Coordinates of C-alpha atoms and ligand atoms in Angstrom, one line a residue:
X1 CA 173.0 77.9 15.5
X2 CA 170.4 78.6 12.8
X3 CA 167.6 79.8 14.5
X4 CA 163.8 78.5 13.2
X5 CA 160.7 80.0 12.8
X6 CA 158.2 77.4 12.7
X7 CA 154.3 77.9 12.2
X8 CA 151.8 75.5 12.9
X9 CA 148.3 75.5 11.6
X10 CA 146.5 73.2 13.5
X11 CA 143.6 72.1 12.1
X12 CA 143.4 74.9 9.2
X13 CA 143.8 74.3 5.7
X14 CA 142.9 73.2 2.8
X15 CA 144.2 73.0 -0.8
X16 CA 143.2 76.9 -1.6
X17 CA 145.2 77.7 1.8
X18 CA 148.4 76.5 -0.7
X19 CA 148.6 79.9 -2.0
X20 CA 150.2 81.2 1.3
X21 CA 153.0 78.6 1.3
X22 CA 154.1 80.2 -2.3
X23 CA 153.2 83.7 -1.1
X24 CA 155.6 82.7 1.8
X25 CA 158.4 81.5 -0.5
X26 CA 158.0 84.1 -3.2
X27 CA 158.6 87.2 -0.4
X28 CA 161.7 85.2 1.7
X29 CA 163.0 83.5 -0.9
X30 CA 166.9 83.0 0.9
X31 CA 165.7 84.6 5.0
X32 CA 168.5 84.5 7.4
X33 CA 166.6 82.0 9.2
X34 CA 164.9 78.2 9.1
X35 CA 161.8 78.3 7.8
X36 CA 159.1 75.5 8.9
X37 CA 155.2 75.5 8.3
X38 CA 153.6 72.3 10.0
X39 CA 150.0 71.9 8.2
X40 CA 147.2 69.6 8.7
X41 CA 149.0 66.0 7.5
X42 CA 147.1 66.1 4.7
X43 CA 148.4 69.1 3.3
X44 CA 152.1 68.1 3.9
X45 CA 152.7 66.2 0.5
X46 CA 151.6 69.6 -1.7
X47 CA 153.0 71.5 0.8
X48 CA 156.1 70.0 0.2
X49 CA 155.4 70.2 -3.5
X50 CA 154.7 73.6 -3.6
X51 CA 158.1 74.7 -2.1
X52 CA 159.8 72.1 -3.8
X53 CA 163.3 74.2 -4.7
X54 CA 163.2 76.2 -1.8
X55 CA 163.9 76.4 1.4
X56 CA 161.0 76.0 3.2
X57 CA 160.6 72.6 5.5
X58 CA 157.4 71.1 6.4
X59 CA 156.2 68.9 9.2
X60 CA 153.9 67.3 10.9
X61 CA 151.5 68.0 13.8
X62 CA 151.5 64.7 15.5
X63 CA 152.8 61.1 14.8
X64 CA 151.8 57.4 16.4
X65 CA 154.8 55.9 18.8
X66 CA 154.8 52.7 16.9
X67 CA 156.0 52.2 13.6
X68 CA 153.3 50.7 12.0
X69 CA 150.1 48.6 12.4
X70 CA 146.6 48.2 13.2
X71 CA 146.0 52.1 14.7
X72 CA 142.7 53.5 12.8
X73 CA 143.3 56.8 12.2
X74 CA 147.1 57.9 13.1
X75 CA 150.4 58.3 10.7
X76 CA 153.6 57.3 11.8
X77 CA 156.6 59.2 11.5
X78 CA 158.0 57.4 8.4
X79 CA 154.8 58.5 7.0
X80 CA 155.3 61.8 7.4
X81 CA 158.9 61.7 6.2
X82 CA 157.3 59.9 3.1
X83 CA 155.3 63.2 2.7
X84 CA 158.0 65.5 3.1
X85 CA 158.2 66.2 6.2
X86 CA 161.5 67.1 7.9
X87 CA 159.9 68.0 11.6
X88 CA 157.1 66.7 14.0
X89 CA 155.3 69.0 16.7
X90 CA 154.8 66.6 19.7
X91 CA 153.4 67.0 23.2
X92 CA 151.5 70.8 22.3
X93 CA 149.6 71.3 24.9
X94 CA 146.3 71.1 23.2
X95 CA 147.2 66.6 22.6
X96 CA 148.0 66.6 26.1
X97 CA 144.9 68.3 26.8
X98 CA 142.4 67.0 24.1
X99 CA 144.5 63.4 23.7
X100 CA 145.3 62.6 26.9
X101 CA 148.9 62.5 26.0
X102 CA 151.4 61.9 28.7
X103 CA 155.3 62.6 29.2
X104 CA 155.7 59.0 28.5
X105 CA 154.0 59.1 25.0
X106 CA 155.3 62.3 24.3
X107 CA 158.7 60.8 24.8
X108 CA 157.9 57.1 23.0
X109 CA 157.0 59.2 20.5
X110 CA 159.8 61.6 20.0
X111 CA 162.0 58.2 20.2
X112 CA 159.9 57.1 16.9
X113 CA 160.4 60.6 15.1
X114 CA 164.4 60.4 15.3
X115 CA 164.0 56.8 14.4
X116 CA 162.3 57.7 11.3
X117 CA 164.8 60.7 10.6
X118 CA 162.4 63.8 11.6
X119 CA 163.3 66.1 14.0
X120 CA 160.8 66.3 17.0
X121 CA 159.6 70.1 18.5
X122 CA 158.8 68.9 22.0
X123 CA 156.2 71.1 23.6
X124 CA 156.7 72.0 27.3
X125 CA 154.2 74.6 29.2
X126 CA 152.5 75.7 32.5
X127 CA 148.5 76.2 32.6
X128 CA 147.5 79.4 33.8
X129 CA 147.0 78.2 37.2
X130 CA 150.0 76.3 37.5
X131 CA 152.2 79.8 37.0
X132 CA 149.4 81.4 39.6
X133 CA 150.5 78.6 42.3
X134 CA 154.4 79.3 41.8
X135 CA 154.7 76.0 39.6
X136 CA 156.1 77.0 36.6
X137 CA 159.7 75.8 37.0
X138 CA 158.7 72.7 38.4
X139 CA 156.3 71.6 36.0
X140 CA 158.5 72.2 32.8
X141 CA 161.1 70.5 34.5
X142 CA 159.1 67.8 34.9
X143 CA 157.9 67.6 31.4
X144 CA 161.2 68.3 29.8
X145 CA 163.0 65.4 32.1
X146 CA 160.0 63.1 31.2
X147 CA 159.3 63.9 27.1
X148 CA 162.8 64.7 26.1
X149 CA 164.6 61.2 25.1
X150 CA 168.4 61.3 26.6
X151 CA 169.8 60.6 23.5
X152 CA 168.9 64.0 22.0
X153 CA 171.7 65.9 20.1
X154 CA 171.0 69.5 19.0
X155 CA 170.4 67.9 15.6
X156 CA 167.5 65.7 16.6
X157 CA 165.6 67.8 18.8
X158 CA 164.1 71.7 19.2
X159 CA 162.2 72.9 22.3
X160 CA 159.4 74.7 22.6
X161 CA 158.1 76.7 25.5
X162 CA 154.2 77.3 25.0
X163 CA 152.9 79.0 27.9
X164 CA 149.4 77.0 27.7
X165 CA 147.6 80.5 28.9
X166 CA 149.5 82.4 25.9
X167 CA 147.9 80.1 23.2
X168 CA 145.4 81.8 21.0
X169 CA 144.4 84.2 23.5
X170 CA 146.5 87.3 22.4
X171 CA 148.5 87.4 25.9
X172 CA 152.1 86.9 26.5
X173 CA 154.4 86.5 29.6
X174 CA 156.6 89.4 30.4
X175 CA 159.5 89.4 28.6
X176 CA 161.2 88.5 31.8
X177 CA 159.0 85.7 32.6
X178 CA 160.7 84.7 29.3
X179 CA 163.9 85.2 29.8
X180 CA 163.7 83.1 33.1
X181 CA 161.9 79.9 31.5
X182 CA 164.4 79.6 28.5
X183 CA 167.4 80.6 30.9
X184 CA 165.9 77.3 32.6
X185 CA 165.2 75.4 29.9
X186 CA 168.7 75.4 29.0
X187 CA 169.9 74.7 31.7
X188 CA 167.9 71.9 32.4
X189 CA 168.3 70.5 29.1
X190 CA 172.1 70.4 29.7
X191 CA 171.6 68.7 33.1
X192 CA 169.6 65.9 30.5
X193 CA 171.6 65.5 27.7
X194 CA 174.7 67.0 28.3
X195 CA 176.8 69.8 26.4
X196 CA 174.9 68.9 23.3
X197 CA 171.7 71.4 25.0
X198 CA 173.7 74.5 23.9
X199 CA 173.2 73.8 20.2
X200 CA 169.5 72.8 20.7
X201 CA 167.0 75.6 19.0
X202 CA 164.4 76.8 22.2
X203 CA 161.5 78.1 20.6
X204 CA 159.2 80.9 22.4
X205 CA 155.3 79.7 21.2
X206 CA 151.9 81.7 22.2
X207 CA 150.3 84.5 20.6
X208 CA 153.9 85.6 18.5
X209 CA 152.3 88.1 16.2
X210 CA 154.7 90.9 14.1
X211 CA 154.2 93.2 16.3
X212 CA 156.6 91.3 19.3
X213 CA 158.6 88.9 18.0
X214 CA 161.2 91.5 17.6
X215 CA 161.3 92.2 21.3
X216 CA 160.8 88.3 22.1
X217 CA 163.7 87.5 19.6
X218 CA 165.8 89.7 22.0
X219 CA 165.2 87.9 24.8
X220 CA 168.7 85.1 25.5
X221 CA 167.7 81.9 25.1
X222 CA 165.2 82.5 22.3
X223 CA 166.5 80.6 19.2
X224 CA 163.1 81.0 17.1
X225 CA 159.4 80.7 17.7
X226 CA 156.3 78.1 17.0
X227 CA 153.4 80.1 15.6
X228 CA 150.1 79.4 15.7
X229 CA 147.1 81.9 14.6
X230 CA 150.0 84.3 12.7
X231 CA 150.9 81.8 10.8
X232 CA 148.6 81.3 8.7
X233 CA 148.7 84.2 6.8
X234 CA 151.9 84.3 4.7
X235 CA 152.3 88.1 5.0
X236 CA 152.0 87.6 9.1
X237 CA 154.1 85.1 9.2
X238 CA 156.5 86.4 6.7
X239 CA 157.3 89.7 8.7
X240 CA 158.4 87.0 11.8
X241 CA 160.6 85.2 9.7
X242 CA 161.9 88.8 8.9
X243 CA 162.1 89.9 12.4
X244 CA 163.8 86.4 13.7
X245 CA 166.1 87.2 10.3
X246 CA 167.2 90.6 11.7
X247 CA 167.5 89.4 15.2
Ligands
PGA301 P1 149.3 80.9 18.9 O1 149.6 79.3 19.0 O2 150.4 81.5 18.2 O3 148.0 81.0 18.0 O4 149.1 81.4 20.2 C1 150.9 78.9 19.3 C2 150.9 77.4 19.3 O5 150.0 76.8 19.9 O6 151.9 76.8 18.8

């Protein structure tokens, strides 16, 4: 299994913020990893243009369930492919909280991505309150059974558990806590779609930083992670890659 180390940027970026995609590619030109940045959608195309010749995949941060139409505003997954995208980022925590978006959608969605030849990175997570009440388990099992489409092979899908209280607030679970979720995860994921689940990448996402993805990398179970904040910066990001590289 290649393992991925995947950086999202929300809604950061412009064309100036170019310069860390070929800062990223200059320093790890051949890492022993998959490399992914997910900009804003309107980056994507000189995203893609920038790292054109290297080994650097883009995607997307969202995409519409349907394939086209009258839908003001949103981008279907052929779009993004159209732009060079290889991935799409569904169900993070802040559409399900900002958007509204359900398990349903989330998994009508990730339908549409395969469809269109990306490769979805389902979210899955447990508020801060959810962990407090003993909920954890339950709820990520609920959300993986209800956004991850049956069909998935290891090729067409990568998992991501996002803690939502580990997002952008500099706190992470115990490296246990870890080690339980993803031990679950895959376990769960097998129970879904089969033998297939061992292949799938199951990324760790909130507040990865240099400083402990080494030790998070170590944890079983942790095939890569989805970076946020860190990941903007190419020389932040760049010593992840190196540590998921090493690990
Ligand atoms: P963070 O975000 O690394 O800034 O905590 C992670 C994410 O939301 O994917």
């Amino acid at each position: 299994m290649r393992k991925l180390a995947a950086g999202n940027w929300k809604m950061n970026g412009t064309a100036a913020s170019l310069a860390e995609v070929q800062a990223l590619i200059a320093a790890h030109p051949a890492p022993g990893c998959e490399m992914l940045l997910c900009p804003p959608a309107t980056l994507i195309a000189q995203a893609n243009w920038a790292a054109r010749g290297s080994i650097l995949a883009l995607g997307g941060q969202d995409c519409h369930a349907k394939a086209s139409g009258a839908h003001t505003g949103d981008l279907s997954a052929a779009m993004l492919k159209d732009a060079g995208a290889a991935y799409v980022i569904l169900g993070h925590s802040e559409r399900r909280a900002d958007h509204g978006e359900t398990d349903a959608l989330v998994h009508a969605k990730a339908e549409a991505a395969v469809a269109a030849g990306l490769v979805p990175v389902v979210c899955v997570g447990e508020t801060e309150a959810q962990r407090d009440a003993g909920e954890t388990l339950a709820v990520i099992g609920a959300q993986l059974d209800g956004s991850v489409p049956a069909a998935s092979t290891a090729a067409t899908l990568v998992l991501a558990y996002e803690p939502v209280w580990a997002i952008g607030t500099g706190r992470t679970p115990t490296l246990e806590q870890i080690a339980e979720v993803h031990a679950f995860l895959r376990d769960r994921l097998t129970a879904r779609i089969g033998a297939e689940a061992a292949g799938v990448r199951l990324l760790y996402g909130g507040s990865v930083k240099p400083s402990n993805a080494t030790e998070i990398f170590a944890v079983p179970h942790v095939d890569g992670a989805l970076v946020g904040g860190a990941s903007l910066k190419a020389a932040d990001f760049g010593a992840i890659v190196a540590a998921l590289s090493a690990a």
